[in-house]
Coordinates of C-alpha atoms in Angstrom, one line a residue:
Y1 CA 474.7 -28.1 12.2
H2 CA 477.5 -30.5 12.1
V3 CA 475.4 -33.7 12.0
S4 CA 475.5 -36.6 9.7
R5 CA 473.2 -37.2 6.8
T6 CA 471.7 -40.2 8.7
I7 CA 470.6 -37.9 11.5
V8 CA 469.1 -35.4 9.0
R9 CA 467.2 -38.1 7.2
D10 CA 465.9 -39.5 10.5
V11 CA 464.6 -36.1 11.5
L12 CA 463.1 -35.5 8.1
A13 CA 461.4 -38.9 8.3
R14 CA 459.9 -38.0 11.7
L15 CA 458.7 -34.7 10.4
Q16 CA 457.1 -36.5 7.4
E17 CA 455.3 -38.9 9.8
R18 CA 453.8 -35.8 11.5
G19 CA 452.7 -34.3 8.1
L20 CA 455.0 -31.3 8.4
V21 CA 457.2 -32.1 5.4
Q22 CA 456.7 -34.2 2.3
K23 CA 458.8 -35.8 -0.3
N24 CA 458.0 -34.8 -3.9
R25 CA 458.2 -37.0 -7.0
T26 CA 462.0 -36.3 -7.4
S27 CA 462.6 -37.3 -3.7
R28 CA 463.3 -33.8 -2.6
W29 CA 462.0 -32.7 0.8
V30 CA 459.5 -29.8 0.7
V31 CA 457.5 -28.0 3.3
E32 CA 454.0 -27.6 1.9
P33 CA 452.2 -24.4 2.6
L34 CA 449.4 -24.6 5.2
S35 CA 446.6 -23.7 2.9
S36 CA 443.0 -23.2 4.0
K37 CA 442.1 -26.5 2.4
K38 CA 444.8 -28.3 4.4
I39 CA 443.5 -26.7 7.6
R40 CA 440.0 -27.8 6.8
D41 CA 441.2 -31.3 6.1
K42 CA 443.1 -31.4 9.4
Y43 CA 440.0 -30.2 11.3
E44 CA 437.9 -32.8 9.5
L45 CA 440.4 -35.4 10.6
R46 CA 440.4 -34.0 14.1
K47 CA 436.6 -34.4 14.3
I48 CA 436.9 -38.1 13.4
L49 CA 439.9 -38.9 15.6
E50 CA 439.1 -36.8 18.7
V51 CA 435.4 -37.8 18.9
A52 CA 436.5 -41.4 18.6
A53 CA 439.1 -40.9 21.3
L54 CA 436.6 -39.2 23.6
A55 CA 434.3 -42.2 23.2
S56 CA 437.1 -44.6 24.3
S57 CA 438.7 -42.4 27.0
K58 CA 439.4 -43.3 30.5
L59 CA 438.8 -39.8 31.9
P60 CA 440.8 -38.6 34.9
H61 CA 437.7 -37.3 36.7
R62 CA 439.3 -35.4 39.5
H63 CA 441.7 -33.5 37.2
L64 CA 438.9 -32.8 34.7
Q65 CA 436.7 -31.5 37.5
D66 CA 439.5 -29.1 38.4
L67 CA 439.9 -28.0 34.8
A68 CA 436.1 -27.5 34.5
Q69 CA 436.1 -25.3 37.6
E70 CA 439.0 -23.3 36.3
I71 CA 437.1 -22.7 33.0
G72 CA 433.9 -21.9 34.9
A73 CA 435.7 -19.4 37.1
M74 CA 436.9 -17.4 34.1
P75 CA 435.3 -14.0 33.9
R76 CA 432.7 -13.9 31.2
G77 CA 433.2 -11.4 28.4
E78 CA 436.9 -10.8 29.3
Q79 CA 439.7 -11.7 27.0
I80 CA 442.2 -14.3 28.2
T81 CA 445.9 -14.4 27.3
S82 CA 447.1 -16.6 24.5
E83 CA 449.3 -18.5 27.0
K84 CA 446.2 -19.3 29.2
W85 CA 444.2 -20.3 26.1
T86 CA 447.0 -22.6 24.9
A87 CA 447.5 -24.1 28.4
I88 CA 443.8 -25.0 28.8
D89 CA 443.5 -26.3 25.3
K90 CA 446.6 -28.6 25.9
Q91 CA 445.2 -29.8 29.3
F92 CA 441.9 -30.7 27.7
F93 CA 443.6 -32.5 24.8
D94 CA 445.9 -34.4 27.2
M95 CA 443.2 -35.4 29.7
V96 CA 440.4 -36.1 27.3
I97 CA 441.8 -37.1 23.9
L98 CA 445.1 -38.7 24.9
S99 CA 443.5 -40.7 27.7
T100 CA 442.0 -43.0 25.1
S101 CA 442.9 -46.7 25.6
N102 CA 443.9 -46.8 21.9
D103 CA 447.5 -45.8 21.7
D104 CA 447.6 -45.6 17.9
L105 CA 444.5 -43.3 17.9
A106 CA 446.2 -41.1 20.5
T107 CA 449.4 -40.9 18.4
V108 CA 447.6 -40.1 15.1
A109 CA 445.4 -37.5 16.8
S110 CA 448.4 -35.8 18.4
N111 CA 450.4 -35.8 15.2
N112 CA 447.5 -34.3 13.3
K113 CA 447.1 -31.5 15.8
L114 CA 450.8 -30.4 15.5
A115 CA 450.5 -28.3 12.3
L116 CA 447.3 -26.7 13.7
E117 CA 449.1 -25.8 16.9
A118 CA 451.8 -24.1 14.9
C119 CA 449.3 -22.2 12.9
Q120 CA 447.4 -21.1 16.1
S121 CA 450.7 -19.9 17.6
A122 CA 451.5 -17.9 14.5
L123 CA 448.0 -16.3 14.6
F124 CA 448.5 -15.4 18.2
S125 CA 451.9 -13.9 17.5
L126 CA 450.3 -11.7 14.8
G127 CA 447.9 -10.3 17.3
L128 CA 444.8 -12.4 16.8
P129 CA 443.1 -12.6 20.3
P130 CA 442.3 -16.0 21.8
D131 CA 438.7 -17.1 21.5
T132 CA 437.4 -17.3 25.0
Q133 CA 434.1 -18.9 23.8
S134 CA 436.0 -21.9 22.5
I135 CA 437.4 -22.5 25.9
M136 CA 433.9 -22.3 27.4
E137 CA 432.8 -24.9 24.8
L138 CA 435.6 -27.2 26.1
G139 CA 434.2 -26.7 29.6
H140 CA 430.8 -27.9 28.4
V141 CA 432.3 -30.9 26.8
I142 CA 434.1 -31.7 30.1
E143 CA 430.9 -31.3 32.1
L144 CA 428.9 -33.5 29.7
A145 CA 431.6 -36.2 29.8
L146 CA 431.9 -36.2 33.6
S147 CA 428.1 -36.5 33.9
G148 CA 428.2 -39.7 31.8
S149 CA 426.7 -38.2 28.7
T150 CA 429.5 -39.3 26.4
S151 CA 427.4 -39.2 23.3
T152 CA 426.3 -35.6 23.9
A153 CA 429.9 -34.7 24.9
S154 CA 431.0 -36.2 21.6
D155 CA 428.4 -34.2 19.7
M156 CA 429.5 -31.0 21.5
L157 CA 433.2 -31.7 20.7
A158 CA 432.3 -32.2 17.0
Q159 CA 430.4 -28.8 17.0
H160 CA 433.3 -27.2 18.8
L161 CA 435.8 -28.4 16.2
E162 CA 433.5 -27.3 13.4
K163 CA 433.4 -23.8 14.8
A164 CA 437.2 -23.8 15.4
C165 CA 437.7 -24.8 11.7
N166 CA 435.5 -21.9 10.6

């Protein structure tokens, strides 16, 4: 790619920070396979980080109400596109999780989700249909959070992430 070693090392270090590559004992860069154990570990970390982020979030009420209405208007029992699923999931994450006042928490939660997003994208490209029920669950989390039931919303988010992991 006609770039210096310094640039390559910088890019690899950034990928390492996000957990996408690792250095082995001999200081060689390796991409670890995304095993089922690694996915479970990332989801366990998501539950810890995202529930904590929700508890400390400064929710953008108007935009969340719009997202909740969009989710509520989705036809029940019908399949949604992977693009729609991804867009709603991203909006939820951006508005609920990344609105935490703790910048470090937002960064770690975002980095942890990267590998799972890549995995989800691969599954969609292989033909796995998007799970409409999981989007409905996010709608419930939003409604609970907007009503001031942050504790119940956190419990619902934890349950949602447990189902997503399974």
